[in-house]
PDB file of C-alpha atoms in Angstrom:
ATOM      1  CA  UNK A   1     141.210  68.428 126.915  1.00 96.00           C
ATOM      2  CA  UNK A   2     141.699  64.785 127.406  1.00 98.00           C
ATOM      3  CA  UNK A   3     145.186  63.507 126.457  1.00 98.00           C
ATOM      4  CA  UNK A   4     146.510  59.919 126.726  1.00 98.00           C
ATOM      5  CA  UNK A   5     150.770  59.290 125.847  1.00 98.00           C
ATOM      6  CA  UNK A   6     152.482  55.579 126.009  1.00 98.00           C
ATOM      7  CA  UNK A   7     156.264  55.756 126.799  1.00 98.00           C
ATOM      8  CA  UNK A   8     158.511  52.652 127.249  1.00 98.00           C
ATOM      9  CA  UNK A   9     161.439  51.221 124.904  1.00 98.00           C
ATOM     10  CA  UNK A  10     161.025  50.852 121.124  1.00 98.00           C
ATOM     11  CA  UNK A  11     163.056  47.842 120.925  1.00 98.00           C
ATOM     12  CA  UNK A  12     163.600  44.960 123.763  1.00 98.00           C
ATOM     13  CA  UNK A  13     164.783  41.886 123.854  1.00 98.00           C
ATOM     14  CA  UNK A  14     163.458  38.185 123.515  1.00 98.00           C
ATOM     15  CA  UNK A  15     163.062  37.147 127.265  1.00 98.00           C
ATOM     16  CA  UNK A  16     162.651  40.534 128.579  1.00 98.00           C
ATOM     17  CA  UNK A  17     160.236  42.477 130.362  1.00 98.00           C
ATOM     18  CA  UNK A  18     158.497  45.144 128.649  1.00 98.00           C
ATOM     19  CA  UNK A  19     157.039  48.157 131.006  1.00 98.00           C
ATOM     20  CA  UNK A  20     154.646  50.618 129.138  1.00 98.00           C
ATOM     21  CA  UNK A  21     153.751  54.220 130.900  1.00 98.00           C
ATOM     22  CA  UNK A  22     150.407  55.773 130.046  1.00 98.00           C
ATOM     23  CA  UNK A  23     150.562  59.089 130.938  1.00 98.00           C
ATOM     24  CA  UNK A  24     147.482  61.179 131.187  1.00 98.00           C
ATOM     25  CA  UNK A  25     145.432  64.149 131.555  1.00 98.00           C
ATOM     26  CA  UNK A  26     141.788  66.051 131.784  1.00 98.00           C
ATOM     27  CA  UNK A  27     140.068  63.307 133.758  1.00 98.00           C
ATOM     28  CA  UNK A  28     141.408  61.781 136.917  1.00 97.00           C
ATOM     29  CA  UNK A  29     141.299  57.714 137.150  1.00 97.00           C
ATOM     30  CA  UNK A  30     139.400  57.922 140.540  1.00 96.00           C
ATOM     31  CA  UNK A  31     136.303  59.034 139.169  1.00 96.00           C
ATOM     32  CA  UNK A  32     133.407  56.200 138.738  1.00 96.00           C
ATOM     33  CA  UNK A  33     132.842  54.771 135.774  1.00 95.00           C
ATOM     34  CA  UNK A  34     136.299  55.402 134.481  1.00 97.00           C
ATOM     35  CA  UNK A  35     139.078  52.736 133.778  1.00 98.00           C
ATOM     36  CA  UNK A  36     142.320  52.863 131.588  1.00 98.00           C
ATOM     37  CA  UNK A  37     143.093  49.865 129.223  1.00 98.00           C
ATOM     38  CA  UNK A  38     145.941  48.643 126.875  1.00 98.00           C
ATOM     39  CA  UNK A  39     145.675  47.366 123.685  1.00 98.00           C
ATOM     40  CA  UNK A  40     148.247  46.409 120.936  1.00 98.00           C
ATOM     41  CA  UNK A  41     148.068  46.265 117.065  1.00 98.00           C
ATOM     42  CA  UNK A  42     150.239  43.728 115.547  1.00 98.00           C
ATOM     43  CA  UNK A  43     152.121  45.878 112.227  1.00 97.00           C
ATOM     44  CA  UNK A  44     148.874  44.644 109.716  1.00 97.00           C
ATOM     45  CA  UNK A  45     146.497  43.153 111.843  1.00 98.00           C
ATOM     46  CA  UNK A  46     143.558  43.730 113.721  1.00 98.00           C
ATOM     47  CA  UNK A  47     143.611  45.516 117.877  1.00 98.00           C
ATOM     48  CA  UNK A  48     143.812  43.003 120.718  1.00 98.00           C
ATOM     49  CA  UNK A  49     142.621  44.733 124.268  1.00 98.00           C
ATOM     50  CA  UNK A  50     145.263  43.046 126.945  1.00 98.00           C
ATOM     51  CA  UNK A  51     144.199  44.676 130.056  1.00 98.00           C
ATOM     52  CA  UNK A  52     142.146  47.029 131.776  1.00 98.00           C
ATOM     53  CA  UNK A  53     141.882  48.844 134.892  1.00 98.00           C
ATOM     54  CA  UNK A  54     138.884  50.440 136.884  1.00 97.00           C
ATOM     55  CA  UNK A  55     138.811  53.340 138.725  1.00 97.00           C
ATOM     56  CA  UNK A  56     138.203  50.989 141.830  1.00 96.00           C
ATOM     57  CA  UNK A  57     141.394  49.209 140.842  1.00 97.00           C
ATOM     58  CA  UNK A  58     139.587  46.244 139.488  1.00 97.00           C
ATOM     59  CA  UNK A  59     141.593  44.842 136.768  1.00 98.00           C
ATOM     60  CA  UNK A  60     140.938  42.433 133.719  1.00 98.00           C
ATOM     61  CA  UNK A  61     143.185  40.548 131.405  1.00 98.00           C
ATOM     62  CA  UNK A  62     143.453  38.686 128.085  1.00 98.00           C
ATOM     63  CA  UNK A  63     142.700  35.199 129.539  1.00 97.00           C
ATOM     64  CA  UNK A  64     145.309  34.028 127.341  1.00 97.00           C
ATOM     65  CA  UNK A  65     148.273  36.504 128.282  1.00 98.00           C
ATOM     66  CA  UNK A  66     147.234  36.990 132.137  1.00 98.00           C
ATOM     67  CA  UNK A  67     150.091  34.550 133.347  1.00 98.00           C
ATOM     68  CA  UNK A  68     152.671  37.564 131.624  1.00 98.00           C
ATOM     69  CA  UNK A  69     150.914  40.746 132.022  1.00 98.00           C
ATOM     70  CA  UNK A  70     150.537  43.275 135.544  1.00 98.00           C
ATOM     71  CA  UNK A  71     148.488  46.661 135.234  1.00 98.00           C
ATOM     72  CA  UNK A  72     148.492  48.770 137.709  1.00 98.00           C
ATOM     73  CA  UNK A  73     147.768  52.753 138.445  1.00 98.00           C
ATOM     74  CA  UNK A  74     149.058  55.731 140.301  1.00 98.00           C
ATOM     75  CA  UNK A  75     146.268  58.446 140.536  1.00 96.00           C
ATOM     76  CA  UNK A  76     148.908  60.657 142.109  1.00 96.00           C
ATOM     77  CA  UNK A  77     150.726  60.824 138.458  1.00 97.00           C
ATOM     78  CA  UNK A  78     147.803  60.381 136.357  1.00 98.00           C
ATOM     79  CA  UNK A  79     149.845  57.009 134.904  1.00 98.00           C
ATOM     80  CA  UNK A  80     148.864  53.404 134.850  1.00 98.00           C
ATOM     81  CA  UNK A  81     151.748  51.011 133.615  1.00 98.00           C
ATOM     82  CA  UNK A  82     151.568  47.787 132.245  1.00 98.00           C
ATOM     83  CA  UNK A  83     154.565  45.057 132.523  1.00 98.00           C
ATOM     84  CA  UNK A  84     154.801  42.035 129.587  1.00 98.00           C
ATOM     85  CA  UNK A  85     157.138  39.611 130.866  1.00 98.00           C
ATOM     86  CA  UNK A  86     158.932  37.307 128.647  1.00 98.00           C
ATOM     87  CA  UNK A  87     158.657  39.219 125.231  1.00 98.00           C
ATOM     88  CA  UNK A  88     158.818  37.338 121.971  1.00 98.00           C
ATOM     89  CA  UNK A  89     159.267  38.417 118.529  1.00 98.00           C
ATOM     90  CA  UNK A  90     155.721  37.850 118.153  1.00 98.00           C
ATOM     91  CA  UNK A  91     154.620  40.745 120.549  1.00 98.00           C
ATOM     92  CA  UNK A  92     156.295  43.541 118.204  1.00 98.00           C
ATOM     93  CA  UNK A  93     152.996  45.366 117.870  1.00 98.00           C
ATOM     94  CA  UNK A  94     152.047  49.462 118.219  1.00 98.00           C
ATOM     95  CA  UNK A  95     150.984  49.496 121.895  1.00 98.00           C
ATOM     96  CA  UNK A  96     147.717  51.909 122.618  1.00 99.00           C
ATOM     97  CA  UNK A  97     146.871  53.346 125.954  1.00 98.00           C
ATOM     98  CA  UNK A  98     142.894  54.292 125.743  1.00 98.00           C
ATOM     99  CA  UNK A  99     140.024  55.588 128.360  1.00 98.00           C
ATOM    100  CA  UNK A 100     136.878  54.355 128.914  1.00 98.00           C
ATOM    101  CA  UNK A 101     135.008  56.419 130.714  1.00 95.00           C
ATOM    102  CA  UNK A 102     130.844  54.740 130.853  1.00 90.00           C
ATOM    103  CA  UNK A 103     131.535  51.605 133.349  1.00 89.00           C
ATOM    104  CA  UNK A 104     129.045  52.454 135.978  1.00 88.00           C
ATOM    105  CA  UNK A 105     127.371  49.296 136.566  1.00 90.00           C
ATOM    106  CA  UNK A 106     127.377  45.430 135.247  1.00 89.00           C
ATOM    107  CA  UNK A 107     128.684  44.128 132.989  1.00 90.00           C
ATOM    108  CA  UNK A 108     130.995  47.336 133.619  1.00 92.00           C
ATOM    109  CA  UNK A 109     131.617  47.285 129.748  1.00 94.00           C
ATOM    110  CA  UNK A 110     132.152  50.967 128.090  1.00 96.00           C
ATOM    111  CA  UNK A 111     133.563  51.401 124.695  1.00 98.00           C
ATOM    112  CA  UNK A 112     137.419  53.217 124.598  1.00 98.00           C
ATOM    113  CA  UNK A 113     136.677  56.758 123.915  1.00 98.00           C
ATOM    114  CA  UNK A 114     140.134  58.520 124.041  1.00 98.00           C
ATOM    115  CA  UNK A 115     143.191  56.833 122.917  1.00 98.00           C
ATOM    116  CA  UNK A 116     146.888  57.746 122.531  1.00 98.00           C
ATOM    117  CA  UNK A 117     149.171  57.984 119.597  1.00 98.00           C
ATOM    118  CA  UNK A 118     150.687  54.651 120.062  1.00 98.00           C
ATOM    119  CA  UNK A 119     154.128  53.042 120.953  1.00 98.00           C
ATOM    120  CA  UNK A 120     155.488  50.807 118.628  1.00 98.00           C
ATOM    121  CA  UNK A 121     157.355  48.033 120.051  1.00 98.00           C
ATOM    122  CA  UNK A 122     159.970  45.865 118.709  1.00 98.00           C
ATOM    123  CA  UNK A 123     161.123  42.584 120.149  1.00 98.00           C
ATOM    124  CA  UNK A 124     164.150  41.319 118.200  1.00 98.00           C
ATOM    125  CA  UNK A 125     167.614  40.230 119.597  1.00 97.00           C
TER     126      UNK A 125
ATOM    127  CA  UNK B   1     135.733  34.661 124.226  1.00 96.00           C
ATOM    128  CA  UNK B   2     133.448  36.387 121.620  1.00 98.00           C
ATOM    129  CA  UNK B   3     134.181  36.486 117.792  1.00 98.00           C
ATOM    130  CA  UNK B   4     133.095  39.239 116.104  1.00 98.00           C
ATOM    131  CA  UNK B   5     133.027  38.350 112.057  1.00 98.00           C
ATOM    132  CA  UNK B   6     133.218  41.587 109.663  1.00 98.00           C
ATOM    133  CA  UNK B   7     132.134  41.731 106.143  1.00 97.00           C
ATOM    134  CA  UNK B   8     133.366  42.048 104.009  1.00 98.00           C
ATOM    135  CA  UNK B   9     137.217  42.493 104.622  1.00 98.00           C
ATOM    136  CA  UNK B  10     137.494  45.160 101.881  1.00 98.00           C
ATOM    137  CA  UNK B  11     135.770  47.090  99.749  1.00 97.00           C
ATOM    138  CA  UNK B  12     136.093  49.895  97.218  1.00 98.00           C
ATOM    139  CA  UNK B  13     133.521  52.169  96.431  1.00 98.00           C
ATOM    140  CA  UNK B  14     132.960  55.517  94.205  1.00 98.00           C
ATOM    141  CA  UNK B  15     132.627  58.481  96.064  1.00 98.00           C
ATOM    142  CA  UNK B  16     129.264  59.113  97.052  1.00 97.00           C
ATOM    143  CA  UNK B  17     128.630  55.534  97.220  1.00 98.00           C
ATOM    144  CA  UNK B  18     126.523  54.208 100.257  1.00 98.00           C
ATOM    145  CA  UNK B  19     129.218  51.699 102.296  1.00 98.00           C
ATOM    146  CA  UNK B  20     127.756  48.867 103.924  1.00 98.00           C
ATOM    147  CA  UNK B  21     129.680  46.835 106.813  1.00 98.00           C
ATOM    148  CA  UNK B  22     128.541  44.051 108.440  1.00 98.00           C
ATOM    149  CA  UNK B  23     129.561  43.078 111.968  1.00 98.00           C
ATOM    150  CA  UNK B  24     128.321  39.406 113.553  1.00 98.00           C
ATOM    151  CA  UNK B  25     129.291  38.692 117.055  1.00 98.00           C
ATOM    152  CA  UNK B  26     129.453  34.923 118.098  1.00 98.00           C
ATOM    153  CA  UNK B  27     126.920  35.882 120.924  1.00 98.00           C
ATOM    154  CA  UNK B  28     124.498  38.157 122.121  1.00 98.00           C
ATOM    155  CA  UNK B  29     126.190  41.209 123.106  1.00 98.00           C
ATOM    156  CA  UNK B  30     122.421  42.808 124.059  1.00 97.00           C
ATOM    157  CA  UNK B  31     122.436  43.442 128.315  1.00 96.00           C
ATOM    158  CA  UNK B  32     118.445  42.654 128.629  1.00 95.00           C
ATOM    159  CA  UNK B  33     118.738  44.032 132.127  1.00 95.00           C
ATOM    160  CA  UNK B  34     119.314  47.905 130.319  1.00 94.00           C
ATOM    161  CA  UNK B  35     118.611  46.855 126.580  1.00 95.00           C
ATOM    162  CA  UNK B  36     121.712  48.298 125.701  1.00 97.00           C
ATOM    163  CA  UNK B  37     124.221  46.956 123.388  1.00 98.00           C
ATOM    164  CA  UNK B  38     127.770  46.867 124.000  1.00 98.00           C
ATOM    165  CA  UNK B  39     128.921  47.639 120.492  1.00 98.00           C
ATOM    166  CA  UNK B  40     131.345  49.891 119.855  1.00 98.00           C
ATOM    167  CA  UNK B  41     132.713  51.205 116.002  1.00 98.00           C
ATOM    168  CA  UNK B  42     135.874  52.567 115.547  1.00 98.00           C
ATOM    169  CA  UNK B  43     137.717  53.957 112.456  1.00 98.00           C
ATOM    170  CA  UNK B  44     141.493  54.102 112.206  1.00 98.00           C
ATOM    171  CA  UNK B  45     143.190  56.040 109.121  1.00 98.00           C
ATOM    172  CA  UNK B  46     146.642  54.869 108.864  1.00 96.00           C
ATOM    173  CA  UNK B  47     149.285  55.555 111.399  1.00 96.00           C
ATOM    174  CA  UNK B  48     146.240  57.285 113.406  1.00 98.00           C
ATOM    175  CA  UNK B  49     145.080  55.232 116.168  1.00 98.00           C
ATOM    176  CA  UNK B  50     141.490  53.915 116.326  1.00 98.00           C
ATOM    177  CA  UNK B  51     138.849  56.545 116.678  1.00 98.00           C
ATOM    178  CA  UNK B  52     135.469  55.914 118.276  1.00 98.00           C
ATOM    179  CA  UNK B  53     132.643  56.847 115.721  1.00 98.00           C
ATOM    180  CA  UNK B  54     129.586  54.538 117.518  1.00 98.00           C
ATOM    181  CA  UNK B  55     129.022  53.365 120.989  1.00 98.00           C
ATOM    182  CA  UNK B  56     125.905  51.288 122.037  1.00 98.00           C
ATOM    183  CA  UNK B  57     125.539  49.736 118.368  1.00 98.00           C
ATOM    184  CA  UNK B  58     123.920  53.030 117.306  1.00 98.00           C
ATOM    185  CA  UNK B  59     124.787  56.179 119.161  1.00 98.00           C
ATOM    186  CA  UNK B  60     127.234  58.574 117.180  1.00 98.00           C
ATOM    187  CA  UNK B  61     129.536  60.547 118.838  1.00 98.00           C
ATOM    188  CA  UNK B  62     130.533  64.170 118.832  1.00 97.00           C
ATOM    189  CA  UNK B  63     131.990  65.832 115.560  1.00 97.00           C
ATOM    190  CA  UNK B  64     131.157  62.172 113.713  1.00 98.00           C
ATOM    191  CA  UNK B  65     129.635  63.238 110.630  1.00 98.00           C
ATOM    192  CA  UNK B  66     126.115  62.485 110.325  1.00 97.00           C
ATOM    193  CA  UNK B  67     126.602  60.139 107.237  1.00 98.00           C
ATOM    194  CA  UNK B  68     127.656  57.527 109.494  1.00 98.00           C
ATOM    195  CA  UNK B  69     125.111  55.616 111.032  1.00 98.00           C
ATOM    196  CA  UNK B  70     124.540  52.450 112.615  1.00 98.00           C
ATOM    197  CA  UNK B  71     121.971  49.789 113.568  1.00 98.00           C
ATOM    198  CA  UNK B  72     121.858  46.002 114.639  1.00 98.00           C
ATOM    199  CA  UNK B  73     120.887  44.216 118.086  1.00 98.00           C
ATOM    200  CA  UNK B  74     122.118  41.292 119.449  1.00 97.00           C
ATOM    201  CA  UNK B  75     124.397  39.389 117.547  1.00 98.00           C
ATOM    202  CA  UNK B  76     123.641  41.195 113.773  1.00 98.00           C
ATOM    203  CA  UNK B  77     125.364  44.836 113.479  1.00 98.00           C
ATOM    204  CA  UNK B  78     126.023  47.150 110.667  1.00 98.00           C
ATOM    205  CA  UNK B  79     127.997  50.640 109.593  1.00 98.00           C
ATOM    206  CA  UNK B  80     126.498  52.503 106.908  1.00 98.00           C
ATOM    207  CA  UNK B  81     128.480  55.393 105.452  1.00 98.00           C
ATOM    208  CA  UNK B  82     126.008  57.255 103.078  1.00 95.00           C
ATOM    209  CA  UNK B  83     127.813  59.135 101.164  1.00 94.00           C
ATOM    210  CA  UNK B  84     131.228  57.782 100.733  1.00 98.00           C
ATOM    211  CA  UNK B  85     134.100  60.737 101.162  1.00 98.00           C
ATOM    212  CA  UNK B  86     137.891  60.773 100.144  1.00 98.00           C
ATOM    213  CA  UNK B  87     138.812  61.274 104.049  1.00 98.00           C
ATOM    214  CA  UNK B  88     136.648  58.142 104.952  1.00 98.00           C
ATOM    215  CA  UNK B  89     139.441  55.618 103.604  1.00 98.00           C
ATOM    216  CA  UNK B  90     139.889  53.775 106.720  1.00 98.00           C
ATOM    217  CA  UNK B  91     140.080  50.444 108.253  1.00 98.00           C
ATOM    218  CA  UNK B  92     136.414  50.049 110.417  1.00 98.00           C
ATOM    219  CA  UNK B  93     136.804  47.939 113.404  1.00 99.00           C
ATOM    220  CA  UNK B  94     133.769  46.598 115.193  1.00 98.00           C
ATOM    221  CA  UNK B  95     133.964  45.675 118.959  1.00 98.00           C
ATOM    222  CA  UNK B  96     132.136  44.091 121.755  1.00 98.00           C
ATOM    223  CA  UNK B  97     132.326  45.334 125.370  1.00 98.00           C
ATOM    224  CA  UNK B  98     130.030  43.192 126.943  1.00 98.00           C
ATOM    225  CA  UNK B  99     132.119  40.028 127.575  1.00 97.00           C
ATOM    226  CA  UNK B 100     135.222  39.899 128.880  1.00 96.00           C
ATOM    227  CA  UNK B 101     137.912  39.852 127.235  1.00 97.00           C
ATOM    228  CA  UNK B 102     136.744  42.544 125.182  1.00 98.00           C
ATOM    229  CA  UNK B 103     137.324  41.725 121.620  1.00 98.00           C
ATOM    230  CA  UNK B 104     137.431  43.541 117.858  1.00 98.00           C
ATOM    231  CA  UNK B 105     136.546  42.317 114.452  1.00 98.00           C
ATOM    232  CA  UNK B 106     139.399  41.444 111.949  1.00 98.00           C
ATOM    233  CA  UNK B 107     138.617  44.599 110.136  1.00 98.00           C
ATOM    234  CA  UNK B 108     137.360  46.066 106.997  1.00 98.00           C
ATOM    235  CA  UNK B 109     139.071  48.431 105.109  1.00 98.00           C
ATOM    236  CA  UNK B 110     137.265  50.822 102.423  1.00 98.00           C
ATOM    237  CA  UNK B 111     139.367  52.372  99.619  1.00 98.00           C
ATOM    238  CA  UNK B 112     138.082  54.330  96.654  1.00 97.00           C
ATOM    239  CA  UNK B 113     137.386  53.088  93.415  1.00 96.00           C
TER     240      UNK B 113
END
């Protein structure tokens, strides 16, 4: 049974750094083809993917958030984390963890077949 | 980065109703090299997170009922529920995974009439 759970604070702070835990389990992050990504959903609005990471430990980002985002993985802990520095009011969004799992070869594009239940996020002061 | 267009943004049918959406990418999303399309649908009820109905513009995945279906190449896609159900009142996301960033339409969410 794959399973997929974000942790990290409900509510932070304009200015501060945001650190979201995926936690997983029933497929291992070191397997080819497989990557872990985050996305967020604005309360109303439509899913925005922010960053992804490959089995390999290749990583993407938004192009327009990359200055303010780091993903990385431990394969030990079945986790990958993802840091937002500088959080504004305008990143209080639900926060999705979600697997893709079909990324064997270029354009290493595979759709996000698992996902977890979400962490909503508030940035207010 | 790609813009994928839905239509329409809503729409309210009867149930039993064939529902029609319409997904437009603002490029080819086709990978000649394969001739695979990196298309992805998803439907998310709400406070559910997103769930993956069709990958590859047409492919349905497990335990999605066979009234969904899905066609398109290129940069012209489409998600055809044929017989609309009470428990298909969602919000139907299209996405591309072929460019980076990855990117999802605005949306379209089906209600009953």
């Amino acid at each position: 049974q794959i399973t997929l759970k974000e942790s990290g604070p409900a509510l932070v702070r304009p200015t501060q750094t945001l650190t979201l835990t995926c936690t997983f389990s029933g497929f291992s992050l070191t397997t080819k083809g497989v990557g872990v990504g985050w996305i967020r959903q604005p309360p109303g609005k439509t899913l925005e993917r922010l960053a992804l990471i490959y089995w390999d430990d290749d990583k993407r980002y938004s192009p327009s958030l990359k200055s303010r985002l780091t993903i990385t993985k431990d394969t030990s802990k079945n986790q990958v984390v993802l840091a937002m520095t500088n959080m504004d009011p305008v990143d209080t969004a639900t926060y999705y963890c979600a697997r893709i799992s079909g990324a064997y070869s270029i354009p290493w594009g595979s759709p996000f077949d698992y996902w977890g239940q979400g962490a909503l996020v508030i940035v207010s002061s | 980065d790609i813009v994928m267009t839905q239509s329409p943004d809503s729409l309210a049918l009867s149930l039993g109703e064939w529902a029609t959406i319409n997904c437009k990418s603002s490029q080819n999303v086709l990978y000649s090299s394969n001739n695979k399309n990196y298309l992805a649908w998803y439907q998310q009820k709400p406070g559910q997170p997103p769930r993956l109905l069709i990958s590859w513009a047409s492919t349905r995945e497990a335990g999605v009922p066979d009234r969904f279906s899905a066609s398109g190449s290129g940069t012209d896609f489409t998600l055809s529920i044929s017989s609309l159900q009470a428990e298909d009142v969602a919000v139907y996301y299209c996405q591309q995974y072929y460019n980076d960033p990855w990117t999802f339409g605005q949306g379209t969410k089906v209600e009953i009439k």
